[in-house]
PDB file of C-alpha atoms in Angstrom:
ATOM      1  CA  MET A   1     -17.631  27.408   6.052  1.00 42.00           C
ATOM      2  CA  HIS A   2     -14.224  27.684   4.445  1.00 48.00           C
ATOM      3  CA  GLY A   3     -11.485  25.153   3.965  1.00 50.00           C
ATOM      4  CA  ASN A   4     -10.808  21.929   2.181  1.00 50.00           C
ATOM      5  CA  ALA A   5     -13.330  19.136   1.801  1.00 49.00           C
ATOM      6  CA  MET A   6     -12.898  16.151   4.118  1.00 50.00           C
ATOM      7  CA  PRO A   7     -10.648  13.530   2.550  1.00 60.00           C
ATOM      8  CA  ASP A   8     -12.202  10.128   1.880  1.00 74.00           C
ATOM      9  CA  SER A   9      -9.631   8.464   4.120  1.00 80.00           C
ATOM     10  CA  TYR A  10      -6.737   8.906   6.513  1.00 87.00           C
ATOM     11  CA  VAL A  11      -3.654   6.709   6.646  1.00 92.00           C
ATOM     12  CA  TYR A  12      -1.614   6.182   9.806  1.00 92.00           C
ATOM     13  CA  VAL A  13       1.827   4.598   9.728  1.00 94.00           C
ATOM     14  CA  THR A  14       3.432   3.322  12.908  1.00 93.00           C
ATOM     15  CA  GLU A  15       6.283   0.980  13.761  1.00 93.00           C
ATOM     16  CA  GLU A  16       3.660  -1.766  14.168  1.00 95.00           C
ATOM     17  CA  GLY A  17       1.777  -1.343  10.897  1.00 95.00           C
ATOM     18  CA  VAL A  18      -0.360   0.751   8.602  1.00 96.00           C
ATOM     19  CA  THR A  19      -4.027   1.648   9.063  1.00 95.00           C
ATOM     20  CA  ARG A  20      -6.461   3.338   6.686  1.00 94.00           C
ATOM     21  CA  HIS A  21      -9.620   4.925   8.102  1.00 93.00           C
ATOM     22  CA  TYR A  22     -12.379   5.611   5.564  1.00 91.00           C
ATOM     23  CA  ALA A  23     -14.920   8.428   5.796  1.00 89.00           C
ATOM     24  CA  ASP A  24     -17.704   5.822   6.183  1.00 92.00           C
ATOM     25  CA  GLY A  25     -16.080   4.531   9.382  1.00 92.00           C
ATOM     26  CA  SER A  26     -14.574   1.348   7.950  1.00 94.00           C
ATOM     27  CA  VAL A  27     -10.931   0.526   8.656  1.00 95.00           C
ATOM     28  CA  GLU A  28      -8.217  -1.519   6.946  1.00 95.00           C
ATOM     29  CA  ALA A  29      -5.111  -2.373   8.931  1.00 96.00           C
ATOM     30  CA  LEU A  30      -2.079  -4.574   8.459  1.00 96.00           C
ATOM     31  CA  ALA A  31       0.886  -5.217  10.735  1.00 96.00           C
ATOM     32  CA  TRP A  32       4.271  -4.849   9.040  1.00 96.00           C
ATOM     33  CA  GLU A  33       5.247  -8.332  10.185  1.00 94.00           C
ATOM     34  CA  ASP A  34       2.268  -9.742   8.237  1.00 95.00           C
ATOM     35  CA  VAL A  35       3.046  -8.010   4.918  1.00 96.00           C
ATOM     36  CA  VAL A  36       4.072 -10.550   2.259  1.00 95.00           C
ATOM     37  CA  GLU A  37       3.471  -8.496  -0.891  1.00 96.00           C
ATOM     38  CA  VAL A  38       3.419  -4.876  -2.066  1.00 97.00           C
ATOM     39  CA  ARG A  39       1.629  -3.928  -5.283  1.00 97.00           C
ATOM     40  CA  VAL A  40       1.333  -0.640  -7.150  1.00 97.00           C
ATOM     41  CA  VAL A  41      -1.846   0.116  -9.101  1.00 97.00           C
ATOM     42  CA  THR A  42      -1.855   2.881 -11.705  1.00 96.00           C
ATOM     43  CA  GLU A  43      -4.791   4.171 -13.733  1.00 94.00           C
ATOM     44  CA  ALA A  44      -4.871   7.287 -15.904  1.00 91.00           C
ATOM     45  CA  GLY A  45      -6.389  10.202 -14.026  1.00 90.00           C
ATOM     46  CA  GLU A  46      -6.564   8.287 -10.723  1.00 93.00           C
ATOM     47  CA  ASP A  47      -4.410   8.331  -7.608  1.00 94.00           C
ATOM     48  CA  VAL A  48      -1.677   5.692  -7.491  1.00 96.00           C
ATOM     49  CA  LEU A  49      -2.537   2.949  -4.995  1.00 96.00           C
ATOM     50  CA  TYR A  50      -0.087   0.960  -2.896  1.00 97.00           C
ATOM     51  CA  ILE A  51      -1.584  -2.368  -1.845  1.00 96.00           C
ATOM     52  CA  LEU A  52      -0.058  -4.236   1.074  1.00 97.00           C
ATOM     53  CA  ARG A  53      -1.165  -7.859   1.389  1.00 95.00           C
ATOM     54  CA  ASP A  54      -0.893 -10.580   4.010  1.00 94.00           C
ATOM     55  CA  ARG A  55      -0.705 -14.388   3.630  1.00 91.00           C
ATOM     56  CA  ASP A  56      -4.493 -14.686   3.460  1.00 90.00           C
ATOM     57  CA  GLY A  57      -4.763 -12.154   0.632  1.00 88.00           C
ATOM     58  CA  GLU A  58      -6.213  -9.533   2.941  1.00 91.00           C
ATOM     59  CA  GLY A  59      -4.787  -6.102   2.469  1.00 90.00           C
ATOM     60  CA  CYS A  60      -4.583  -2.441   3.141  1.00 95.00           C
ATOM     61  CA  VAL A  61      -4.984  -0.074   0.190  1.00 94.00           C
ATOM     62  CA  VAL A  62      -2.954   3.099   0.597  1.00 95.00           C
ATOM     63  CA  PRO A  63      -3.396   5.993  -1.877  1.00 94.00           C
ATOM     64  CA  ARG A  64      -0.126   7.718  -2.732  1.00 94.00           C
ATOM     65  CA  SER A  65      -1.778  11.059  -1.929  1.00 91.00           C
ATOM     66  CA  ALA A  66      -2.244   9.854   1.665  1.00 89.00           C
ATOM     67  CA  THR A  67       1.381   8.841   2.199  1.00 89.00           C
ATOM     68  CA  ASP A  68       4.342  10.729   3.528  1.00 87.00           C
ATOM     69  CA  ALA A  69       8.017  10.031   4.089  1.00 89.00           C
ATOM     70  CA  SER A  70       7.261   7.771   7.077  1.00 91.00           C
ATOM     71  CA  PHE A  71       5.361   5.306   4.873  1.00 93.00           C
ATOM     72  CA  LEU A  72       8.189   5.066   2.322  1.00 91.00           C
ATOM     73  CA  ALA A  73      10.803   4.893   5.069  1.00 92.00           C
ATOM     74  CA  ARG A  74       8.963   2.019   6.746  1.00 94.00           C
ATOM     75  CA  LEU A  75       8.687   0.054   3.491  1.00 95.00           C
ATOM     76  CA  ARG A  76      12.487   0.046   3.343  1.00 92.00           C
ATOM     77  CA  TYR A  77      12.532  -2.235   6.406  1.00 92.00           C
ATOM     78  CA  LEU A  78      10.931  -5.030   4.383  1.00 94.00           C
ATOM     79  CA  PRO A  79      13.685  -7.542   3.438  1.00 93.00           C
ATOM     80  CA  ASP A  80      15.412  -6.496   0.191  1.00 93.00           C
ATOM     81  CA  PHE A  81      12.765  -3.841  -0.557  1.00 96.00           C
ATOM     82  CA  ASP A  82      13.728  -1.774  -3.614  1.00 95.00           C
ATOM     83  CA  LEU A  83      12.442   1.790  -3.270  1.00 93.00           C
ATOM     84  CA  ASP A  84      13.583   2.583  -6.842  1.00 95.00           C
ATOM     85  CA  ARG A  85      11.360  -0.215  -8.184  1.00 96.00           C
ATOM     86  CA  LEU A  86       8.409   1.189  -6.228  1.00 96.00           C
ATOM     87  CA  THR A  87       9.042   4.703  -7.562  1.00 94.00           C
ATOM     88  CA  LEU A  88       9.386   3.463 -11.140  1.00 95.00           C
ATOM     89  CA  ALA A  89       6.082   1.557 -10.925  1.00 96.00           C
ATOM     90  CA  ALA A  90       4.255   4.464  -9.250  1.00 95.00           C
ATOM     91  CA  ASP A  91       5.485   6.958 -11.853  1.00 94.00           C
ATOM     92  CA  SER A  92       4.457   4.749 -14.782  1.00 93.00           C
ATOM     93  CA  THR A  93       2.098   6.252 -17.343  1.00 91.00           C
ATOM     94  CA  ARG A  94       0.696   2.788 -18.125  1.00 92.00           C
ATOM     95  CA  ASP A  95      -2.434   1.484 -16.445  1.00 95.00           C
ATOM     96  CA  GLY A  96      -1.856  -1.700 -14.523  1.00 95.00           C
ATOM     97  CA  VAL A  97      -0.830  -3.584 -11.420  1.00 96.00           C
ATOM     98  CA  VAL A  98       2.816  -4.282 -10.622  1.00 96.00           C
ATOM     99  CA  VAL A  99       4.070  -6.465  -7.789  1.00 95.00           C
ATOM    100  CA  VAL A 100       7.084  -4.511  -6.547  1.00 97.00           C
ATOM    101  CA  TRP A 101       7.978  -6.715  -3.583  1.00 96.00           C
ATOM    102  CA  ARG A 102       7.292 -10.200  -2.225  1.00 94.00           C
ATOM    103  CA  SER A 103       8.418 -11.731   1.006  1.00 92.00           C
ATOM    104  CA  PRO A 104      11.402 -14.053   0.713  1.00 86.00           C
ATOM    105  CA  ASP A 105       9.047 -16.662   2.224  1.00 77.00           C
ATOM    106  CA  PRO A 106       5.735 -15.967   0.431  1.00 61.00           C
ATOM    107  CA  PRO A 107       2.661 -18.191   0.585  1.00 59.00           C
ATOM    108  CA  SER A 108       2.206 -20.550  -2.348  1.00 58.00           C
ATOM    109  CA  ALA A 109      -0.527 -18.397  -3.899  1.00 55.00           C
ATOM    110  CA  LEU A 110      -2.349 -15.216  -3.000  1.00 55.00           C
ATOM    111  CA  PRO A 111      -6.021 -14.820  -3.902  1.00 53.00           C
ATOM    112  CA  ASP A 112      -7.064 -11.827  -6.007  1.00 55.00           C
ATOM    113  CA  LEU A 113      -7.787  -8.709  -4.007  1.00 50.00           C
ATOM    114  CA  GLU A 114     -10.492  -6.184  -4.768  1.00 51.00           C
ATOM    115  CA  TYR A 115      -9.571  -2.536  -4.280  1.00 49.00           C
ATOM    116  CA  ASP A 116     -11.345   0.797  -4.489  1.00 48.00           C
TER     117      ASP A 116
END
């Protein structure tokens, strides 16, 4: 059989939210109206991860390799979202986690979130 290997996940972006389907059948989903924070995770040699979080600290991890223009366009609808800040964080050569956006009305504290 020829062709590319199956990706480990698929990401779907709609007007309602973002959903990531993993190869093992698990799913992460978050409605745009529930997003209170956007983080960027960078590690040398790894795909950049965008992490969207809700008030309970639950989230949806979106690899940059699985995004397209619709994902970035939809992020711009978040109040005062700065696409340049997102791009700067995602293009960083330093390993780390950067919060690039928080809701104007965030919860008092968000619990730590594990990501793969």
